[in-house]
Amino acid sequence: MSNYHIKNLEEYFQVYRESVNHPESFWEEIAEENFVWRKKWNNVLECDFSKPEFKWFEGAKLNITENCIDRHLFARGDKTAILFEPNDPSEAAQHITYKDLSKRVNAFANVLKSKGIVKGDRVCIYLPMIPALAIATLACARIGAIHSVVFAGFSSTALSTRINDSACKMIITSDGSYRGAKTIDLKGIVDEALETCPGVQSVLVVKRINSSIQMKEGRDEYLEDLLLNVSNECPAETMDAEDPLFILYTSGSTGMPKGMVHSTAGYMVYTAYTFKNAFQYKEDDVYWCTADIGWITGHSYIVYGPLANGATTVMFEGIPSYPDFGRFWQIVEKHKINQFYTAPTAIRALAKENLDFVDKYDLSSLKVLGSVGEPINEEAWHWYNNNVGKRKRPIIDSWWQTETGGIMICPIPYVTPTLPSYATLPMPGIQPALMDENGNELKGNQVEGKLCIKFPWPSIARTIWGNHQRYKETYFSSYENKYFTGDGALRDDVGYYRITGRVDDVIIVSGHNLGTAPIEDAINEHPAVAESAIVGFPHDVKGSALYGYVTLKEVGEHRNHENLSKEINQIITEHIGPIAKLDKVQFTNGLPKTRSGKIMRRILRKIACNEMDQLGDTSTLLNPACVKEIIDGAL
Ligand code: 7RM
């Protein structure tokens, strides 16, 4: 366990140096000492940036569920693996022990098999944050099926696009979900999606809200019924290190969402290692990440990372504002949470409310506070630090991406001194590089540029499902022999990193990555819309919100703008989901364009941010006159 658990700053620097100088032996030692393998690897790393191709622990054989469940049964069988806290505080929490989890995952895996699912098949999971969600992912992993979890807030169109892209044979859903005081008809959304998904042969329905739903004969079955006929023992499939474990979609700046493919062994090693170190998890701690398993944060730091460490991981079904704004802190008190990991958008929303909602509860169990998803602004950082951490608990601002699989830049709590709005130092094994406009690496400190990673790490996504060319173009074509993150960053005088935000057309709203192109495509489907452009502007809760510039066709010119805005948001909700709705819609006669016809979003962004004095030279535009009109009409 020598390298596994970092205890002080000196050790961090020593471990970090070691990981950079000898990456292969560094990861090999971690892999050897902390996991169970059916067969060891022949080669720690094979790396070819030109293809690009990365293989970690090639030749090794394993099953990730043996590492997350079976091996804990002897020493931790009666320990709570998943602690489920329901939406409604009056409903009892569920303590699912490692023994229970084992039985439920095995039984679920047998159901999948009975429905004809085999190794390599893709299974779509569209479930709310209930135990069945974690169990379904593990059941897929048990038999080598590739899970594709789709966040249950996505619309039917977004769901069907994702199902079809990876040709899923089955979808697992529920009869509905709770969200605060509301219920959502998930099964209805699935039915709608499946009208355009001919490849889906079966639908498994988990009962959650006991609503009466339509069940399609020969296609839909209740999981409960199927579980009656299966055993709760299911041998784990032997997987190759590089076999895909899951696909998770993330939006890009153009068109289709990208199905990021994660491998088995590398992903397991990296998420487990970073979980242990970034949260300083100790045996009896109760750890809570408030993310949804529909995002990478939930995959890596609710399910796989914690369970690989034999941890107790909390799953929360509800929302921070129900039944009131004290819900998070009530749960912290109730379950004596030790590590709490959330998003800046949640912090900002709670910081707007009365402090009584926090002060009412005993938060003394907390040891580590985490933040993820977007830059945490100083104001939110101080609120979190003062009111939740009582100025005694470190805040780990963790920077990473769906593509990186695990936390990349992050303070080690009680080891790395923290600084508001800084993600601080790279995790062992991570080699960041900042690049200038000419493609040269900026050496030394006090520099700012585009953030790349110049050496592979075990959980780097291996490809985009069905489109390796796009993987190459998006991440490996901007700079030679480097992974380009799409983010900008600066390195300060002591070498700390501060992430400055996206440098492409991705906008982060409440921690969700939204590509501008798919939203614009949706808006443009409105019969009255000629053209549109989306930019982000600062929002005190969401971090960024969406500002849409829309030009109308003749048919729309006489329409009421308020009604049109509503219809546009309706289309966006149908195509992408409510998270992509526009906060502001400005109707304009033209959009600023370059001579080659590209919309100059830079100018629109400045106007949306009310930075009219920073527009720069607009005289080279195809249509400079429209800029003045847009400024005059700005909201
Ligand atoms: C884990 C996750 C990735 C993008 C990333 C950044 C932004 C995430 C931070 C952050 C500043 C942070 N995956 N981002 N964490 N920016 N500080 N601590 O969020 O694929 O959904 O998003 O999120 O722009 O590229 S993600």
XYZ file of C-alpha atoms and ligand atoms in Angstrom:
661
model
C 0.000 0.000 0.000
C 3.067 2.225 -0.087
C 1.878 4.616 -2.768
C -1.785 4.317 -2.106
C -2.635 6.786 0.607
C -0.829 10.122 0.641
C -0.325 11.551 4.120
C 1.593 14.810 3.828
C 2.796 17.363 1.292
C 6.325 16.038 1.189
C 4.971 12.604 0.429
C 2.714 14.076 -2.255
C 5.673 15.646 -4.056
C 7.686 12.479 -3.708
C 4.852 10.301 -5.011
C 4.136 12.792 -7.787
C 7.768 12.843 -8.947
C 7.852 9.085 -8.900
C 4.627 8.898 -10.942
C 6.074 11.194 -13.613
C 9.518 9.635 -13.753
C 8.310 6.038 -13.733
C 4.618 6.027 -14.653
C 4.502 2.356 -15.530
C 6.006 1.010 -12.341
C 4.000 3.560 -10.364
C 0.629 2.334 -11.705
C 1.767 -1.261 -11.738
C 2.454 -1.216 -8.024
C -0.948 0.321 -7.296
C -2.664 -2.231 -9.531
C -0.782 -5.163 -7.939
C -1.421 -4.267 -4.364
C -4.988 -3.055 -4.316
C -7.103 -5.206 -6.631
C -7.957 -8.785 -7.422
C -6.974 -10.032 -10.852
C -7.817 -13.313 -12.534
C -4.658 -12.917 -14.551
C -1.971 -10.245 -14.405
C -1.076 -8.042 -17.375
C 1.710 -8.568 -19.886
C 2.289 -4.887 -20.384
C 1.424 -1.902 -18.174
C 1.046 0.686 -20.935
C 0.904 0.785 -24.681
C 0.621 4.324 -25.954
C 0.355 5.710 -29.453
C -0.817 9.318 -29.714
C -0.917 9.206 -33.507
C -3.688 6.602 -33.739
C -4.565 7.523 -30.907
C -4.521 4.328 -28.871
C -3.952 3.805 -25.176
C -3.943 0.415 -23.498
C -3.407 -0.117 -19.815
C -2.704 -3.485 -18.194
C -3.035 -5.331 -21.524
C -3.437 -9.040 -21.120
C -4.889 -8.785 -17.616
C -8.176 -10.504 -16.842
C -10.615 -9.389 -14.181
C -14.162 -8.482 -13.356
C -14.736 -5.084 -11.785
C -17.668 -6.335 -9.691
C -15.377 -8.823 -7.945
C -13.300 -5.820 -6.940
C -16.306 -3.726 -5.935
C -18.326 -6.450 -4.197
C -17.098 -10.058 -3.835
C -13.725 -9.361 -2.291
C -15.337 -7.291 0.472
C -17.790 -9.997 1.498
C -15.497 -11.674 4.002
C -14.315 -8.638 5.969
C -17.119 -6.190 5.199
C -20.135 -8.355 4.404
C -22.372 -6.627 6.943
C -21.031 -3.151 6.310
C -23.363 -0.773 4.465
C -22.256 -0.485 0.864
C -25.069 1.738 -0.402
C -27.003 3.968 1.945
C -30.150 5.046 0.143
C -31.862 8.240 1.263
C -35.267 8.626 -0.423
C -36.762 11.795 -1.893
C -39.224 12.072 0.961
C -37.631 12.407 4.416
C -40.532 10.511 5.966
C -39.634 7.373 4.020
C -37.049 5.187 5.768
C -33.463 5.156 4.518
C -32.180 1.792 3.250
C -28.881 0.303 4.355
C -27.779 -2.105 1.647
C -24.891 -4.165 2.977
C -22.152 -5.655 0.807
C -23.867 -9.034 1.231
C -27.231 -7.602 0.117
C -25.582 -5.816 -2.765
C -23.928 -9.010 -3.894
C -27.231 -10.883 -3.957
C -29.106 -8.100 -5.700
C -26.436 -7.543 -8.357
C -26.156 -11.273 -9.041
C -29.913 -11.719 -9.278
C -30.228 -8.711 -11.580
C -27.381 -10.090 -13.717
C -29.286 -13.369 -14.033
C -32.356 -11.461 -15.200
C -30.264 -9.742 -17.878
C -28.976 -13.122 -19.007
C -32.483 -14.594 -19.070
C -33.437 -11.807 -21.455
C -30.619 -12.771 -23.791
C -28.099 -10.110 -22.858
C -24.531 -11.307 -23.395
C -21.014 -9.905 -23.053
C -20.503 -6.874 -25.285
C -24.220 -6.035 -25.672
C -25.223 -2.468 -24.878
C -27.877 -1.865 -22.259
C -29.417 1.560 -21.729
C -30.259 2.500 -18.154
C -32.771 5.326 -17.683
C -33.551 5.351 -13.977
C -33.945 7.828 -11.140
C -31.473 7.851 -8.235
C -32.743 4.666 -6.583
C -30.644 1.610 -5.614
C -31.757 -0.214 -8.777
C -29.705 2.292 -10.786
C -26.413 1.362 -9.118
C -27.399 -2.311 -9.073
C -28.268 -2.294 -12.789
C -24.883 -0.824 -13.731
C -23.064 -3.418 -11.629
C -25.251 -6.209 -13.025
C -24.195 -5.223 -16.540
C -20.553 -5.188 -15.466
C -21.014 -8.605 -13.855
C -21.844 -10.232 -17.202
C -19.724 -7.969 -19.391
C -22.600 -6.006 -20.929
C -21.732 -2.386 -21.677
C -23.984 0.013 -19.777
C -25.055 3.346 -21.159
C -26.689 5.324 -18.391
C -28.797 8.218 -19.636
C -29.629 10.901 -17.067
C -33.352 10.573 -16.257
C -33.874 14.310 -16.772
C -33.220 13.964 -20.501
C -36.098 14.127 -22.982
C -37.377 11.278 -25.150
C -35.534 12.603 -28.214
C -32.237 12.824 -26.327
C -32.863 9.307 -25.028
C -33.640 7.759 -28.404
C -30.609 9.422 -30.004
C -28.377 7.833 -27.384
C -30.070 4.420 -27.567
C -29.700 4.308 -31.333
C -26.140 5.608 -31.457
C -24.860 2.636 -29.477
C -27.540 0.161 -30.649
C -28.794 -0.778 -27.182
C -30.803 -4.024 -27.085
C -32.508 -3.327 -23.803
C -33.599 -0.403 -21.681
C -34.019 -0.467 -17.923
C -36.380 2.155 -16.534
C -38.968 2.701 -13.805
C -42.689 3.322 -13.585
C -41.876 6.897 -12.662
C -39.714 8.990 -10.401
C -40.050 11.411 -7.532
C -38.588 14.865 -7.788
C -39.398 16.955 -4.749
C -43.181 17.247 -4.580
C -43.604 16.146 -8.208
C -43.628 12.793 -9.938
C -42.285 12.240 -13.431
C -43.642 9.697 -15.894
C -40.355 8.118 -16.962
C -42.019 5.135 -18.593
C -44.072 7.488 -20.782
C -40.852 9.171 -21.931
C -39.338 5.763 -22.686
C -42.403 4.693 -24.694
C -42.127 7.825 -26.771
C -38.387 7.335 -27.309
C -38.842 3.716 -28.335
C -41.109 4.696 -31.221
C -37.872 5.488 -33.023
C -35.660 2.743 -31.539
C -36.330 -0.451 -33.503
C -33.321 -2.233 -31.988
C -34.661 -2.328 -28.426
C -36.068 -5.784 -27.754
C -36.909 -5.560 -24.083
C -37.836 -3.029 -21.439
C -37.324 -3.818 -17.771
C -39.458 -1.715 -15.472
C -38.537 -1.130 -11.837
C -41.468 -0.186 -9.609
C -40.863 3.024 -7.737
C -43.978 5.197 -7.620
C -46.532 2.402 -8.231
C -48.311 4.268 -10.966
C -50.452 2.484 -13.486
C -48.523 2.535 -16.720
C -48.888 0.986 -20.143
C -46.937 -2.263 -20.485
C -46.371 -3.356 -24.047
C -47.007 -7.076 -24.482
C -43.909 -9.017 -25.443
C -41.596 -6.060 -24.801
C -42.117 -4.694 -21.297
C -41.753 -6.614 -18.032
C -41.546 -5.707 -14.388
C -38.141 -6.447 -12.893
C -39.837 -7.648 -9.714
C -41.602 -10.455 -11.587
C -38.436 -11.594 -13.327
C -36.467 -11.621 -10.086
C -38.805 -14.327 -8.731
C -37.376 -16.877 -11.152
C -33.636 -16.357 -10.800
C -30.923 -17.341 -8.356
C -28.863 -14.744 -6.559
C -25.603 -16.254 -7.622
C -24.142 -15.386 -10.956
C -20.538 -16.090 -11.908
C -18.654 -12.970 -12.929
C -17.682 -12.888 -16.604
C -13.934 -12.809 -17.217
C -13.120 -9.501 -18.862
C -10.007 -8.287 -20.627
C -8.414 -5.181 -19.163
C -9.337 -3.181 -22.248
C -12.897 -4.467 -22.685
C -15.312 -1.528 -22.583
C -17.047 -1.135 -19.229
C -19.481 1.581 -20.203
C -20.452 4.315 -22.615
C -21.443 7.713 -21.290
C -22.613 10.499 -23.562
C -21.329 14.025 -23.274
C -22.200 16.911 -25.549
C -19.693 18.318 -27.929
C -19.608 21.619 -29.730
C -21.192 20.099 -32.800
C -24.016 17.739 -33.615
C -24.369 14.369 -31.982
C -23.457 13.789 -28.366
C -20.209 11.854 -27.993
C -20.438 8.354 -26.524
C -17.271 8.260 -24.450
C -16.064 4.695 -24.014
C -14.332 3.711 -20.783
C -12.269 0.590 -20.293
C -12.390 -1.884 -17.430
C -9.009 -2.162 -15.695
C -7.607 1.323 -16.153
C -10.874 2.954 -15.138
C -11.093 0.794 -12.028
C -7.520 1.454 -10.924
C -7.714 5.201 -11.437
C -11.137 5.856 -9.905
C -10.322 3.724 -6.864
C -6.949 5.392 -6.331
C -8.271 8.924 -6.719
C -11.313 8.239 -4.533
C -9.053 7.154 -1.707
C -6.716 10.098 -2.007
C -9.000 12.953 -3.007
C -11.406 12.209 -0.165
C -8.948 10.672 2.318
C -11.528 7.966 2.865
C -11.021 5.909 6.061
C -12.671 2.563 6.792
C -15.751 3.629 8.746
C -16.438 6.893 6.988
C -19.788 7.644 5.407
C -19.256 9.303 2.059
C -21.846 11.256 0.076
C -21.652 12.546 -3.477
C -24.818 14.428 -4.441
C -24.370 13.977 -8.198
C -26.661 11.824 -10.297
C -25.302 8.507 -11.583
C -26.409 9.782 -15.001
C -23.209 11.874 -15.018
C -19.593 10.727 -14.874
C -19.274 12.015 -11.301
C -21.879 9.491 -10.220
C -20.294 6.627 -12.153
C -16.820 7.217 -10.747
C -17.532 8.607 -7.290
C -20.862 7.112 -6.231
C -20.493 3.644 -7.709
C -17.096 2.377 -8.830
C -14.494 4.377 -6.855
C -16.180 4.076 -3.445
C -17.215 0.427 -3.838
C -13.743 -0.595 -5.019
C -12.528 0.780 -1.683
C -15.197 -1.027 0.339
C -16.710 2.314 1.311
C -20.203 3.287 2.423
C -21.601 5.458 -0.355
C -24.810 7.454 -0.010
C -27.324 7.662 -2.830
C -29.818 10.507 -2.559
C -32.990 10.405 -4.609
C -34.199 13.931 -3.920
C -33.316 17.545 -4.513
C -31.628 20.158 -2.270
C -34.808 22.245 -1.903
C -37.325 19.617 -0.815
C -39.038 19.675 1.612
C -36.945 22.777 2.294
C -33.486 24.224 1.663
C -32.070 22.422 4.671
C -32.391 18.968 3.116
C -28.662 18.447 2.395
C -27.658 19.473 5.886
C -30.405 17.416 7.493
C -29.010 14.367 5.671
C -25.447 15.213 6.741
C -26.606 15.274 10.367
C -28.814 12.204 10.056
C -26.187 9.911 8.513
C -23.143 11.606 10.061
C -21.631 12.223 6.657
C -17.820 12.480 6.662
C -17.103 13.412 3.052
C -19.541 15.578 1.119
C -19.085 16.131 -2.627
C -21.347 18.519 -4.512
C -21.488 21.080 -7.324
C -20.993 24.863 -7.183
C -24.461 25.403 -8.640
C -26.023 23.673 -5.621
C -23.871 25.738 -3.258
C -24.893 28.976 -4.962
C -28.578 28.051 -4.836
C -28.362 27.240 -1.108
C -26.306 30.344 -0.352
C -29.264 32.464 -1.482
C -31.442 31.054 1.286
C -31.639 31.816 4.982
C -28.618 30.652 6.983
C -30.962 28.992 9.483
C -31.319 26.151 7.011
C -27.651 25.315 7.603
C -27.184 26.438 11.180
C -30.021 24.282 12.433
C -28.060 21.088 11.835
C -25.040 19.475 13.421
C -22.427 19.275 10.677
C -19.546 18.285 12.944
C -19.150 14.873 11.297
C -17.883 16.496 8.089
C -14.177 16.081 7.389
C -13.870 16.878 3.698
C -15.952 19.091 1.389
C -15.706 18.618 -2.335
C -16.704 20.637 -5.380
C -16.971 19.522 -9.000
C -18.479 20.406 -12.350
C -17.451 23.991 -12.970
C -15.233 26.674 -11.498
C -16.336 27.478 -7.945
C -16.419 31.255 -7.659
C -14.887 32.862 -4.581
C -18.202 33.924 -3.099
C -19.600 30.413 -3.215
C -16.299 29.010 -1.931
C -16.398 31.296 1.121
C -20.024 30.513 1.841
C -19.249 26.769 1.694
C -16.143 27.225 3.813
C -17.744 29.465 6.451
C -21.135 27.886 6.843
C -20.660 24.237 6.033
C -16.998 23.678 6.842
C -17.027 26.203 9.720
C -13.596 27.298 8.434
C -12.085 24.054 9.652
C -12.675 21.698 6.760
C -10.745 21.647 3.509
C -12.645 22.247 0.264
C -11.324 20.121 -2.543
C -12.049 21.834 -5.845
C -11.685 18.882 -8.185
C -11.206 19.427 -11.901
C -11.870 16.590 -14.338
C -14.098 15.535 -17.237
C -16.310 12.750 -18.575
C -13.386 11.978 -20.867
C -10.814 11.722 -18.082
C -12.881 9.221 -16.067
C -11.507 10.433 -12.751
C -10.306 13.476 -10.815
C -7.262 15.085 -12.460
C -6.373 18.286 -10.619
C -7.398 18.554 -6.993
C -5.996 19.289 -3.558
C -5.395 16.295 -1.291
C -7.378 17.239 1.836
C -5.259 18.002 4.914
C -2.204 17.736 2.660
C -2.413 20.421 -0.061
C -3.165 23.935 1.254
C -6.318 25.103 -0.527
C -6.952 28.432 -2.231
C -10.396 29.672 -3.384
C -11.037 29.086 -7.098
C -7.892 26.971 -7.517
C -8.010 23.256 -8.258
C -4.358 23.402 -7.074
C -2.107 20.461 -8.006
C -2.330 17.477 -10.347
C -3.085 14.038 -8.973
C -0.167 11.609 -9.147
C 0.260 10.363 -12.700
C -1.289 13.481 -14.262
C 0.996 15.711 -16.314
C -0.737 18.965 -17.292
C 0.668 21.298 -19.933
C -0.433 24.842 -20.777
C -0.193 25.756 -24.443
C 0.160 29.145 -26.098
C -1.505 30.392 -29.294
C 1.329 28.997 -31.427
C 1.049 25.524 -30.050
C 4.092 25.748 -27.795
C 4.088 24.555 -24.236
C 4.358 27.349 -21.681
C 7.022 26.350 -19.205
C 7.485 27.727 -15.716
C 4.988 29.422 -13.447
C 2.704 32.436 -13.838
C 1.491 31.444 -17.279
C -1.946 31.039 -18.812
C -2.993 28.952 -21.790
C -4.971 26.013 -23.070
C -4.936 22.995 -20.824
C -3.569 19.733 -22.191
C -2.396 16.504 -20.581
C 0.839 15.232 -22.018
C 0.976 11.663 -20.780
C -1.831 9.079 -20.673
C -3.387 8.035 -17.382
C -5.253 4.764 -16.755
C -8.837 6.078 -17.041
C -8.541 8.158 -20.198
C -11.568 7.452 -22.462
C -10.427 5.081 -25.190
C -12.627 6.248 -28.049
C -15.967 7.764 -29.021
C -18.407 4.945 -29.682
C -18.565 4.341 -33.420
C -16.444 7.353 -34.300
C -12.745 7.037 -33.558
C -12.023 9.761 -36.107
C -14.017 12.274 -34.091
C -12.142 11.200 -30.953
C -8.883 11.899 -32.724
C -10.018 15.259 -34.087
C -11.606 16.517 -30.885
C -8.908 15.625 -28.402
C -5.647 14.861 -30.218
C -5.450 17.081 -33.279
C -4.950 20.504 -31.715
C -1.567 19.615 -30.215
C 0.836 16.845 -31.099
C 1.200 14.028 -28.576
C -1.153 15.665 -26.115
C -4.730 15.299 -24.972
C -6.520 18.651 -25.327
C -9.147 19.241 -22.625
C -11.089 22.125 -24.194
C -10.472 24.174 -21.035
C -8.231 27.148 -20.385
C -6.127 27.349 -17.223
C -3.424 29.339 -15.515
C -0.532 28.201 -13.350
C 0.264 30.649 -10.567
C 3.564 31.502 -8.923
C 3.636 28.352 -6.786
C 2.467 26.024 -9.554
C -1.197 25.870 -8.571
C -3.700 25.476 -11.410
C -6.783 27.600 -11.784
C -9.249 26.497 -14.428
C -10.533 29.542 -16.291
C -13.319 27.851 -18.280
C -14.134 26.351 -21.657
C -12.348 27.648 -24.721
C -14.769 26.037 -27.185
C -18.496 26.240 -27.875
C -19.477 24.260 -24.817
C -21.368 26.151 -22.104
C -21.565 24.801 -18.574
C -24.996 25.425 -17.078
C -25.447 24.254 -13.503
C -22.516 21.917 -14.035
C -24.026 20.354 -17.170
C -22.061 20.517 -20.395
C -24.196 21.907 -23.155
C -22.985 22.215 -26.719
C -24.306 25.283 -28.511
C -24.851 23.463 -31.804
C -27.490 20.934 -30.740
C -29.479 23.685 -29.024
C -29.290 25.883 -32.099
C -30.343 22.918 -34.252
C -33.401 22.445 -32.052
C -34.383 26.130 -32.185
C -33.959 26.228 -35.922
C -36.625 23.571 -36.253
C -39.225 26.120 -35.235
C -41.034 27.088 -38.446
C -40.690 30.813 -37.731
C -36.956 30.714 -37.014
C -34.400 31.514 -39.680
C -31.233 31.291 -37.659
C -30.002 31.317 -34.077
C -26.882 31.574 -31.965
C -26.465 30.621 -28.323
C -23.936 32.051 -25.903
C -23.428 31.828 -22.151
C -23.670 34.717 -19.711
C -22.956 34.794 -15.963
C -25.786 33.659 -13.714
C -25.576 33.777 -9.950
C -26.998 30.301 -9.379
C -26.337 28.341 -12.550
C -22.838 29.735 -13.099
C -23.704 30.335 -16.714
C -27.107 30.612 -18.310
C -28.065 30.584 -21.971
C -28.729 33.677 -24.066
C -30.209 33.016 -27.486
C -30.120 35.364 -30.462
C -32.817 34.462 -32.928
C -33.571 35.812 -36.382
C -37.027 35.139 -37.750
C -38.326 34.175 -41.140
C -40.965 36.320 -42.715
C -43.706 34.072 -41.367
C -42.592 34.855 -37.855
C -42.124 38.558 -38.104
C -45.569 39.432 -36.908
C -45.715 36.871 -34.112
C -45.769 37.811 -30.469
C -42.197 37.525 -29.154
C -43.201 36.271 -25.755
C -45.169 33.395 -27.257
C -42.341 32.621 -29.645
C -39.853 32.461 -26.776
C -42.074 29.983 -24.990
C -42.410 27.825 -28.086
C -38.652 27.889 -28.611
C -38.051 26.739 -25.053
C -40.657 24.043 -25.553
C -38.782 22.702 -28.576
C -35.512 22.767 -26.654
C -37.133 20.856 -23.792
C -38.394 18.221 -26.215
C -35.081 17.837 -28.030
C -32.593 18.127 -25.215
C -34.293 18.647 -21.885
C -35.272 21.496 -19.575
C -31.648 22.135 -18.515
C -30.983 23.603 -21.967
C -33.789 26.185 -21.846
C -32.821 29.780 -22.675
C -32.925 32.366 -19.907
C -32.999 35.202 -22.420
C -34.162 35.316 -26.011
C -33.380 38.311 -28.170
C -34.971 38.602 -31.601
C -32.758 40.347 -34.116
C -32.663 41.058 -37.822
C -29.217 39.613 -38.333
C -26.283 37.859 -36.661
C -22.700 39.097 -36.943
C -20.798 36.913 -39.397
C -17.320 36.527 -40.732
C -16.832 36.740 -44.437
C -16.853 33.001 -44.655
C -20.272 33.034 -43.015
C -19.307 31.830 -39.521
C -21.341 33.425 -36.774
C -19.060 35.498 -34.523
C -20.173 34.171 -31.163
C -17.374 36.100 -29.499
C -19.182 39.378 -30.212
C -22.547 37.995 -29.121
C -20.962 36.719 -25.914
C -19.623 40.188 -25.091
C -23.041 41.729 -25.666
C -24.772 39.081 -23.540
C -22.242 39.735 -20.757
C -22.823 43.474 -21.072
C -19.217 44.094 -22.090
C -20.022 46.331 -25.055
C -16.736 48.192 -24.669
C -14.786 45.012 -25.437
C -16.232 44.134 -28.818
C -12.966 44.732 -30.642
C -12.803 45.485 -34.332
C -16.141 44.718 -35.976
C -15.425 46.403 -39.293
C -14.220 43.210 -40.968
C -17.589 41.565 -40.492
C -19.803 40.714 -43.396
C -22.599 42.764 -41.830
C -21.171 45.212 -39.264
C -24.418 47.182 -39.078
C -26.245 44.412 -37.270
C -23.987 44.767 -34.227
C -25.427 48.151 -33.331
C -28.957 46.853 -33.675
C -28.165 43.913 -31.393
C -26.600 46.191 -28.781
C -29.647 48.457 -28.843
C -31.964 45.519 -28.364
C -29.848 43.724 -25.727
C -31.755 42.324 -22.745
C -16.625 15.972 -13.754
C -17.341 16.763 -14.809
C -16.251 18.706 -17.693
C -16.019 20.187 -17.741
C -14.563 20.559 -17.718
C -14.605 21.957 -17.113
C -15.725 21.864 -16.107
C -15.395 20.400 -14.075
C -14.329 21.761 -12.740
C -14.561 22.421 -13.967
C -13.469 24.276 -13.173
C -13.627 22.462 -11.710
N -17.317 16.240 -16.057
N -15.229 21.557 -14.761
N -14.859 20.517 -12.846
N -14.125 23.678 -14.176
N -13.215 23.717 -11.975
N -13.388 21.908 -10.512
O -17.873 17.795 -14.520
O -17.632 16.188 -18.515
O -19.483 16.931 -17.133
O -17.610 18.395 -17.474
O -16.564 20.805 -16.562
O -14.933 22.890 -18.102
O -14.011 20.505 -19.005
S -18.064 16.906 -17.343
